[in-house]
XYZ file of C-alpha atoms in Angstrom:
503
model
C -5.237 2.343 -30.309
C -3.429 3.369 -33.419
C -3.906 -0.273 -35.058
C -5.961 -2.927 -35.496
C -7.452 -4.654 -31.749
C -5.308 -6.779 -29.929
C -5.839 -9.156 -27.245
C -4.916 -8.675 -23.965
C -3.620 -10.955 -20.877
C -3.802 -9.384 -17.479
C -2.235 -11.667 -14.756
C -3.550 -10.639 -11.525
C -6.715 -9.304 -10.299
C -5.391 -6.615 -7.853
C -5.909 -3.257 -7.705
C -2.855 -2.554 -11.031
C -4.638 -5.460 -12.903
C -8.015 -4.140 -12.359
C -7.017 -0.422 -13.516
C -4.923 -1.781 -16.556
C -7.784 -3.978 -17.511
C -10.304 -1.088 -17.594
C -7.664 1.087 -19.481
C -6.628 -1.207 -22.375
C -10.456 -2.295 -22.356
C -11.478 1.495 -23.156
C -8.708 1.785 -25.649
C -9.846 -0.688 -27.631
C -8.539 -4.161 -27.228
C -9.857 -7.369 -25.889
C -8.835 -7.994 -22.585
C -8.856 -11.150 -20.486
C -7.926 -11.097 -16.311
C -6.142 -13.968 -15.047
C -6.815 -14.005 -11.169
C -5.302 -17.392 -8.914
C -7.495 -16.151 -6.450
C -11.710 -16.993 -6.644
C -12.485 -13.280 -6.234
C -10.622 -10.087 -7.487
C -8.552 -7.491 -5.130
C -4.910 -8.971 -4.493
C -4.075 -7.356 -1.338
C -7.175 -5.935 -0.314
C -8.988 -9.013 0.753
C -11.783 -10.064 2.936
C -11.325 -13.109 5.374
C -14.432 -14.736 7.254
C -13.811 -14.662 11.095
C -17.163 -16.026 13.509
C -19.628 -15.399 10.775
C -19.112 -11.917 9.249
C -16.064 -10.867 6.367
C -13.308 -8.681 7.812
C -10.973 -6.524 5.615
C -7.107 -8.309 6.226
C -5.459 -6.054 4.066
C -5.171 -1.973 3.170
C -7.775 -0.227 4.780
C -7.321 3.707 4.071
C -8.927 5.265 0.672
C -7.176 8.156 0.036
C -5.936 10.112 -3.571
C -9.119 10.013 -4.297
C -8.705 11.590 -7.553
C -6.555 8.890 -8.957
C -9.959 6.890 -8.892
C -11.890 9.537 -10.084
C -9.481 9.960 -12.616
C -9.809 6.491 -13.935
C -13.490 6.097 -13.685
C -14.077 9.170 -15.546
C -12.117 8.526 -18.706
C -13.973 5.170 -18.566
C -17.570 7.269 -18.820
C -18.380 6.549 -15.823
C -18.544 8.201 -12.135
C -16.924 6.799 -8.955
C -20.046 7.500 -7.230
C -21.889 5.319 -9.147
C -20.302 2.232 -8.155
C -19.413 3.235 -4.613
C -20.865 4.360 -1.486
C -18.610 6.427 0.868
C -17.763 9.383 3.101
C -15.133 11.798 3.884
C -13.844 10.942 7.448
C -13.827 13.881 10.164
C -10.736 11.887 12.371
C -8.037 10.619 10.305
C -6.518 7.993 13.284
C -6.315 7.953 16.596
C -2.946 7.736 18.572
C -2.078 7.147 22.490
C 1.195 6.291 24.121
C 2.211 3.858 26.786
C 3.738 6.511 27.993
C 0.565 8.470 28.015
C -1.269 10.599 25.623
C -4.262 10.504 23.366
C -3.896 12.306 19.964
C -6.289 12.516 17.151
C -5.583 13.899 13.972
C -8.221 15.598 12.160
C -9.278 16.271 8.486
C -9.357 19.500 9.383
C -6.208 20.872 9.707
C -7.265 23.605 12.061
C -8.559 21.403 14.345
C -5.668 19.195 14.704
C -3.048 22.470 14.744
C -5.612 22.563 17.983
C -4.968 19.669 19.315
C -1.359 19.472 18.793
C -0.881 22.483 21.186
C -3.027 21.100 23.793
C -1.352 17.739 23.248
C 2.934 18.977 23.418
C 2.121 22.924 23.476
C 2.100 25.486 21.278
C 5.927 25.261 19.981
C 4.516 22.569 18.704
C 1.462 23.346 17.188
C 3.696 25.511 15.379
C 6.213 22.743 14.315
C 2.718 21.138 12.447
C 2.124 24.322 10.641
C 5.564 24.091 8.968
C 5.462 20.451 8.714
C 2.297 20.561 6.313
C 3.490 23.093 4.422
C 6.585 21.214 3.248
C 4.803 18.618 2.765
C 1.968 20.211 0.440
C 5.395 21.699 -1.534
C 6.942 18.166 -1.971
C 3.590 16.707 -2.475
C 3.130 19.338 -5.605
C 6.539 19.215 -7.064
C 6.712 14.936 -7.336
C 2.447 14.427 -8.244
C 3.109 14.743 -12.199
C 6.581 14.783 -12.504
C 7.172 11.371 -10.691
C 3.841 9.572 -9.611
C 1.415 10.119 -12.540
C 3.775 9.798 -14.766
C 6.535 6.948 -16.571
C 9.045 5.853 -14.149
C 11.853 8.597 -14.544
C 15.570 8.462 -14.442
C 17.355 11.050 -11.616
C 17.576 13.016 -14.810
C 14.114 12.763 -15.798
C 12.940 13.708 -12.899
C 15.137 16.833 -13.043
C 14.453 17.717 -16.291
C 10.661 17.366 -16.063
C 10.767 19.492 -12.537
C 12.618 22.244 -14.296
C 16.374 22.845 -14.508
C 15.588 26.053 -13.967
C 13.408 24.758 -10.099
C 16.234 22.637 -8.410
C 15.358 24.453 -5.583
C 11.651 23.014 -5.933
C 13.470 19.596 -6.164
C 16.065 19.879 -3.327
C 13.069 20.825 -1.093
C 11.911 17.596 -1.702
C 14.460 16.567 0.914
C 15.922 13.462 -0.893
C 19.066 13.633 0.954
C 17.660 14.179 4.236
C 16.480 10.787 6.425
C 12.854 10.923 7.276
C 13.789 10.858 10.866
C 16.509 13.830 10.720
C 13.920 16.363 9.085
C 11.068 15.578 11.527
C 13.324 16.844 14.101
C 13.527 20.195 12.674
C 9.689 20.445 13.145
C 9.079 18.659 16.609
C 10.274 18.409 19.187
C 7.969 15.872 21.613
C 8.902 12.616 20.531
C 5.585 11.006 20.443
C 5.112 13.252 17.210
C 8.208 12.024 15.658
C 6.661 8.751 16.159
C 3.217 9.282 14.873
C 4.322 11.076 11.903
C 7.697 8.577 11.132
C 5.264 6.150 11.096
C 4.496 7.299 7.522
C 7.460 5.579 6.215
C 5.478 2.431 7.339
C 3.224 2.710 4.751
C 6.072 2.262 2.432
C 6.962 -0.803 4.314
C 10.341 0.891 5.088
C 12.367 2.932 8.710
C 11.837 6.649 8.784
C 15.753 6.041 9.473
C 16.414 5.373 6.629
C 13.622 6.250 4.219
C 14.269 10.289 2.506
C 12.322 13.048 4.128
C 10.359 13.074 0.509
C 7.615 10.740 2.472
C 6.597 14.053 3.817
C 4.173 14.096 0.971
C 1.717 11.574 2.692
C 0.817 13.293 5.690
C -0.162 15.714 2.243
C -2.322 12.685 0.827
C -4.033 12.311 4.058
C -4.840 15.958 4.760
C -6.178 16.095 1.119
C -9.065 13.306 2.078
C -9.258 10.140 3.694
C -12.723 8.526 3.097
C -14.767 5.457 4.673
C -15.856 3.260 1.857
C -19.144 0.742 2.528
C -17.773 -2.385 1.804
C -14.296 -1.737 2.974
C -11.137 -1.705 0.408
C -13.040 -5.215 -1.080
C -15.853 -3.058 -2.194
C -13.348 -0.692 -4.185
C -12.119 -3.369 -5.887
C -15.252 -5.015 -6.685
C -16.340 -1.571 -7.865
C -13.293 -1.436 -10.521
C -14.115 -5.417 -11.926
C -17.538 -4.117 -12.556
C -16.618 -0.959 -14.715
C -14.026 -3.362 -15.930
C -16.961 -5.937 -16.986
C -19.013 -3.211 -18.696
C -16.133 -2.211 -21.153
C -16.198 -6.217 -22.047
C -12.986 -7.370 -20.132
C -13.677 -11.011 -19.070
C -12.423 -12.817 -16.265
C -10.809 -16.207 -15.247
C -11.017 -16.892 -11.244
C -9.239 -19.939 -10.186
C -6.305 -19.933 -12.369
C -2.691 -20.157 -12.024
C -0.142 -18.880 -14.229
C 2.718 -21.869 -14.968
C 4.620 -20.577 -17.067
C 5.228 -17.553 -19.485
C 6.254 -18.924 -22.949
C 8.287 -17.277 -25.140
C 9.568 -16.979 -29.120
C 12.057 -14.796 -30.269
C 12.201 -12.836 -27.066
C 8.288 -11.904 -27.507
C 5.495 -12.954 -25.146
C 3.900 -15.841 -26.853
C 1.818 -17.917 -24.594
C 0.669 -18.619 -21.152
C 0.176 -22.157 -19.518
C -2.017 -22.032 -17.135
C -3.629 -24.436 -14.655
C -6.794 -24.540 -13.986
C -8.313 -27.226 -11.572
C -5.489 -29.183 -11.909
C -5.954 -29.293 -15.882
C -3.291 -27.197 -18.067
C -4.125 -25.366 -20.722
C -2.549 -23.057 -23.383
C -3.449 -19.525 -23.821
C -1.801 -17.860 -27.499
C -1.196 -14.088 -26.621
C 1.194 -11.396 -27.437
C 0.952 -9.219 -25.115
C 0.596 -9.446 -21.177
C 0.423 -7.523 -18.333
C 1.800 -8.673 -15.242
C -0.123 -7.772 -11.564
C 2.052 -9.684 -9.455
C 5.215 -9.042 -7.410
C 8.282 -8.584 -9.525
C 10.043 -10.939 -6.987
C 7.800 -14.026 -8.390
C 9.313 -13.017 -12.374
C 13.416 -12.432 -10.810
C 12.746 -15.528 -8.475
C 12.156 -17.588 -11.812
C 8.465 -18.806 -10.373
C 6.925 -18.598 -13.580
C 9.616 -20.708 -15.594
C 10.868 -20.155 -18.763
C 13.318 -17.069 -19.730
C 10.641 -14.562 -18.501
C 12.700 -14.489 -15.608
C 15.189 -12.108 -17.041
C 12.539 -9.397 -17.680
C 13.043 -8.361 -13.594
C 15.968 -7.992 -11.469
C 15.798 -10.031 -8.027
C 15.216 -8.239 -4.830
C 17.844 -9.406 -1.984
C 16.170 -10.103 1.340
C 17.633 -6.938 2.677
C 15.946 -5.025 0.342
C 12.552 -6.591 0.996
C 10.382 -3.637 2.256
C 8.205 -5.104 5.649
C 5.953 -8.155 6.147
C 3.441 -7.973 8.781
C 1.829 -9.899 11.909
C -2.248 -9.613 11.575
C -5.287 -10.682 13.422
C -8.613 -10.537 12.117
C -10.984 -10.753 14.681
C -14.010 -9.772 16.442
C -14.712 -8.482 20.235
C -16.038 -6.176 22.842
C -13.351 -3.325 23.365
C -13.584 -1.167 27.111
C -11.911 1.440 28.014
C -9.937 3.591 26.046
C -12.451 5.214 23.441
C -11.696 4.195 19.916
C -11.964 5.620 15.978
C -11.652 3.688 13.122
C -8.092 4.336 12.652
C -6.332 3.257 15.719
C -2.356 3.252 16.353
C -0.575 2.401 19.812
C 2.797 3.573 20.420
C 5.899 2.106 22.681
C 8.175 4.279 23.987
C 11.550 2.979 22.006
C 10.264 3.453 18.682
C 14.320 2.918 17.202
C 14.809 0.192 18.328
C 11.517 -1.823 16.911
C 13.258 -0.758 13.166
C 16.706 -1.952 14.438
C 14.874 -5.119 15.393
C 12.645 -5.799 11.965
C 15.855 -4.535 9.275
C 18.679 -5.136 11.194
C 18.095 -8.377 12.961
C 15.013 -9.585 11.214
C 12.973 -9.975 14.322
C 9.347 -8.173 16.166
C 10.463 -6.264 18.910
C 9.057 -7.123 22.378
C 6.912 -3.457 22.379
C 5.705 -3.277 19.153
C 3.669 -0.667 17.358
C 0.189 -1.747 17.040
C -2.212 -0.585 14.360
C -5.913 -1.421 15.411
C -8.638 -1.030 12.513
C -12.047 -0.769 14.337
C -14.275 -1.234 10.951
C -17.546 -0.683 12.496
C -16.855 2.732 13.212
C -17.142 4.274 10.376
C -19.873 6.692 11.999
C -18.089 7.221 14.914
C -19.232 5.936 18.272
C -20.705 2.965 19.116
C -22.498 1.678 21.629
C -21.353 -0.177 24.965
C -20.883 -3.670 24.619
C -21.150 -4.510 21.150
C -19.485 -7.145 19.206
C -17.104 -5.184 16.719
C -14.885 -6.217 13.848
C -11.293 -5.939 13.733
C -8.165 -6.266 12.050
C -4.972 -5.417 14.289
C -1.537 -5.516 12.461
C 1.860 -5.140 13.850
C 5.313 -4.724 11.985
C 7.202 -7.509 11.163
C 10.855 -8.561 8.833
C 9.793 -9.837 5.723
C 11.545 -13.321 6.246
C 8.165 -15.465 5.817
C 10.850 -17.818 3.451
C 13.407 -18.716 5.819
C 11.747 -18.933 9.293
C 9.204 -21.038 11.096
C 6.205 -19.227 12.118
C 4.083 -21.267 14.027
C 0.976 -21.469 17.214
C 3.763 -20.939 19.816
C 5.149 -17.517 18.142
C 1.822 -16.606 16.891
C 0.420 -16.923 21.074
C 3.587 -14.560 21.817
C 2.954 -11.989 19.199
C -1.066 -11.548 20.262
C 0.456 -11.503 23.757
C 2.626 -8.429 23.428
C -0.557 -6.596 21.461
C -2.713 -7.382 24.696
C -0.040 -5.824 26.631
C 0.400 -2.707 24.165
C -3.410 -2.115 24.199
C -3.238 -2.965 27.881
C -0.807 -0.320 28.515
C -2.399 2.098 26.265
C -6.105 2.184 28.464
C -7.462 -0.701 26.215
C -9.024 -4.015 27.069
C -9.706 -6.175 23.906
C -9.299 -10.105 23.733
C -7.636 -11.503 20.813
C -8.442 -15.259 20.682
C -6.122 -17.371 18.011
C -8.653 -19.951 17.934
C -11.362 -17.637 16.813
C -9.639 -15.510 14.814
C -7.686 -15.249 11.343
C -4.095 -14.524 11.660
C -1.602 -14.399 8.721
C 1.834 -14.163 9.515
C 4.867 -13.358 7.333
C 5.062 -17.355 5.941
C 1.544 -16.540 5.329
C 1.812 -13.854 3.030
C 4.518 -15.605 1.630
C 2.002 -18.149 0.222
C -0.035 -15.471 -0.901
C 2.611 -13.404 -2.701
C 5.376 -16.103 -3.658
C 9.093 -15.336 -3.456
C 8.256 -12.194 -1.707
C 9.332 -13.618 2.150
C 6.072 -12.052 2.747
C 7.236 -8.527 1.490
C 3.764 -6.455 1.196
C 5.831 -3.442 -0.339
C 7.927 -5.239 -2.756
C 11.484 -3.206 -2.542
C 11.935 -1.098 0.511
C 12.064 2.625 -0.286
C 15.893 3.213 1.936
C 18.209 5.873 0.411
C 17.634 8.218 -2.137
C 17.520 5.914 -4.954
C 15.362 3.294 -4.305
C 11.879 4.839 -5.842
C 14.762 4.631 -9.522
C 15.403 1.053 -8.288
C 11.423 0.187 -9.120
C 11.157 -1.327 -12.296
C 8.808 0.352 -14.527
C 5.495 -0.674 -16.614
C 7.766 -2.122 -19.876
C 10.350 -4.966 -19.711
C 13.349 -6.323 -21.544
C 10.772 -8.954 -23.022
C 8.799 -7.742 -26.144
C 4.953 -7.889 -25.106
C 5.273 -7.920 -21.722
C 4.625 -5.391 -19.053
C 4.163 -4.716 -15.287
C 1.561 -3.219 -12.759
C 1.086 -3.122 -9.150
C 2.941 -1.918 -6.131
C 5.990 -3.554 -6.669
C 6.829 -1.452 -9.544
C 6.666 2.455 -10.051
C 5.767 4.729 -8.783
C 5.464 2.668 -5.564
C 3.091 0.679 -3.155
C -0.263 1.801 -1.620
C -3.963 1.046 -3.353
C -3.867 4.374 -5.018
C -0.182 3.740 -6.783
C -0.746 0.631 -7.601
C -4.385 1.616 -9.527
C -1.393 4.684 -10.893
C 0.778 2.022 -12.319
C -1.655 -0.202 -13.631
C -3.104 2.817 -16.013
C 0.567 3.986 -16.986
C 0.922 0.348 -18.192
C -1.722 0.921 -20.194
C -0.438 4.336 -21.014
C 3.221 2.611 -22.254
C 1.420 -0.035 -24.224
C -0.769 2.429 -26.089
C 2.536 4.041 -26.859
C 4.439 1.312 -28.119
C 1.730 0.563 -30.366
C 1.625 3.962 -31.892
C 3.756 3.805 -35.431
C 6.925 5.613 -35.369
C 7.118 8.708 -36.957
């Protein structure tokens, strides 16, 4: 930093926090994590189900050089702190209607099995389909993710005035659903590849074509981490700890005090004791619902604009559980497809409900090797769509038996026999998430990403408040583990910045 060390505040031990922490840490000030939670990793936590830990949040590593990126600057080496490998089969998709389909890391290999799978039309369709999305994928990676959240104008300007036909190919005024069309024409690979919007939280209706770019991401590496997502995490606290950041488990923020419109304080509980905490400066891991909602008290409210509930990107249904799968043969990555894949998005945005055939992603997290043998006990974590309305309606055992009921009958239909038992099992359902992530409805994406302008509706890392700051996947440039680690360290960037003395 260009003056003296300050201290810190980060509130939040997710994957933002952890990446801001180890930034402002290596620039030079004293930084102290905040976390309500007893362990770090927001989002990308562990739940104990019959004896072993099962990851009940993301569970795909990918940008790997994001990561890289951050432990590097930090002196340090990814590989030092984590064990992994590169997976050979990306996910593995079948139909109710019929129809296996893997998709490979090799994108040879799955331009192979795309023309056995629908023929060689489309085969073909894939071959243009990548190559947009490697084209989108390098236009936006510095001029929108890696760097400050732009304007329209920015965005033009740092593209090139001279390029708008690198930025119209972007496709921002195309629907996700409309341009897959012009590649396939089997609708099972509309499905598997509109499912990308998902990962957004958001409808390939109604999300821009520009989501093109992750089928990109996952072609460029997806990778099998020891540990799960909780071991990535745990691998950032530690670098974190080496640069000298501390951290608080066990503590909830009350309330963010302020003087003269400048971050002054924190009250925090802890144990049911409050306590005051004098800082200046604070960065905020958290959904930017909880600051708009008015959660944390005070006048910090006004740093963040609310998001309506039908802006609120997609909650989910999820099981966490273990069993003895027969039948159809299963990867890590698993996803099961209905045949009326429109109607389960009119259904979650339109009239806030799970449809009766929903889409049903199945994480097999023993399988990171591949195959395993017959009849062993396996861990899972199965996940299914849902409105993110965890604030207003009553999810309870009744619903929560007729939810795992319709996933028995996808898998079922799909060639799969696996048991979910409630009893013995960890489910979270929208209310659930709710509690985790307050004033979100359950929201895991904070604002949905529908129209062309709602990656400018983000807020970015600086507020209206002197001092304070945001991080995670709420803000820009957007949710995922690898964007929210993005925003954390352009928090850090934008603090460094406003520190520097004005020329």
């Amino acid at each position: 930093m260009t003056t003296a060390p300050r201290k810190a505040i980060v509130i939040g031990a997710g994957m933002g926090g952890l990446s801001a922490a180890i930034d402002l840490a290596r620039l030079g000030l004293e930084v102290t994590v905040l976390e309500k939670e007893p362990r770090e990793g927001g989002k990308a936590r562990r739940v104990p189900v019959n004896g072993t830990l099962i990851d009940a949040g993301p569970t795909v590593f990918t940008m790997r050089w994001i990561f890289d990126g951050l432990f590097n600057d930090a002196g340090s080496r990814l590989e030092d702190f984590l064990s992994f490998q590169k997976a050979d089969v990306l996910a593995r998709h079948a139909w109710t209607s019929g129809g296996v389909l893997d998709l490979f890391a090799d994108r040879k290999a799955t331009e192979e099995a795309i023309g056995v799978f629908a023929g060689p039309r489309e085969a073909a369709g894939y071959r243009s389909f990548c190559d947009q999305s490697a084209r989108i994928f390098s236009t936006l990676r510095d001029t929108f993710i890696a760097d400050q959240r732009p304007t329209l104008f920015d965005v033009m300007k740092r593209v090139g005035f001279f390029r708008i036909g690198a930025l119209l190919g972007t496709k921002p005024l195309t629907t996700f659903w409309h341009e897959l069309g012009s590649h396939f024409n089997d609708p099972r690979l509309r499905q598997l590849f509109g499912r990308y919007a998902t990962y957004v939280g958001s409808s390939p209706w109604k999300t821009t074509a520009t989501l093109m770019l992750v089928a990109h991401v996952e072609q460029d590496g997806v990778w099998y981490v020891d540990g799960g997502m909780a071991a990535v995490a745990s691998a950032m606290r530690k670098l974190a700890q080496n640069l000298g950041v501390k951290f608080q488990f066990d503590t909830r923020i009350e309330k963010i005090g302020l003087n003269g419109g400048s971050v002054s304080h924190l009250d925090v509980s802890i144990a049911d004791q409050t306590d005051r905490i004098d800082t200046e400066l604070v960065v905020f891991n958290g959904d930017v619902a909880a600051l708009a909602d008015g959660l944390l008290e005070g006048q910090a409210n006004s740093a963040t604009k609310p998001v309506a509930q039908k802006h609120r990107s997609l909650s989910a249904f999820t099981a966490c559980f273990t069993g003895t799968p027969q039948g159809l043969p299963l990867s890590f990555h698993n996803v099961f497809f209905a045949d009326d894949y429109h109607a389960e998005f009119d259904a979650l945005f339109s009239d806030q409900k799970i449809t009766e055939r929903p889409t049903v992603y199945l994480c097999a997290q023993d399988r990171q090797g591949g195959e395993l043998q017959a009849g062993e006990s396996e861990r899972f974590l199965a996940l299914i769509n849902a409105p993110a309305n965890g604030d207003t309606k009553d999810y309870g055992p009744s619903y929560t038996e007729v939810l795992v009921n319709r996933i028995h009958a996808m898998f079922d239909q799909c060639g799969l026999s696996l048991n979910i038992d409630p009893a013995h099992s960890t489910i979270t359902d929208p209310s659930g998430f709710h509690q985790l992530f307050p004033a979100t409805g359950g929201a895991l994406y904070g604002r949905a990403s529908h129209g062309m302008m709602a990656s400018f509706a983000r807020e970015g890392a600086r507020t209206k408040i002197k001092g304070l700051y945001l991080a995670g996947g709420s803000v820009h440039p957007g949710p995922g583990v690898p964007m929210a680690v993005m925003s954390g360290r352009l928090a850090a960037t934008q603090i460094q910045a406003d520190a520097a003395p004005s020329r």
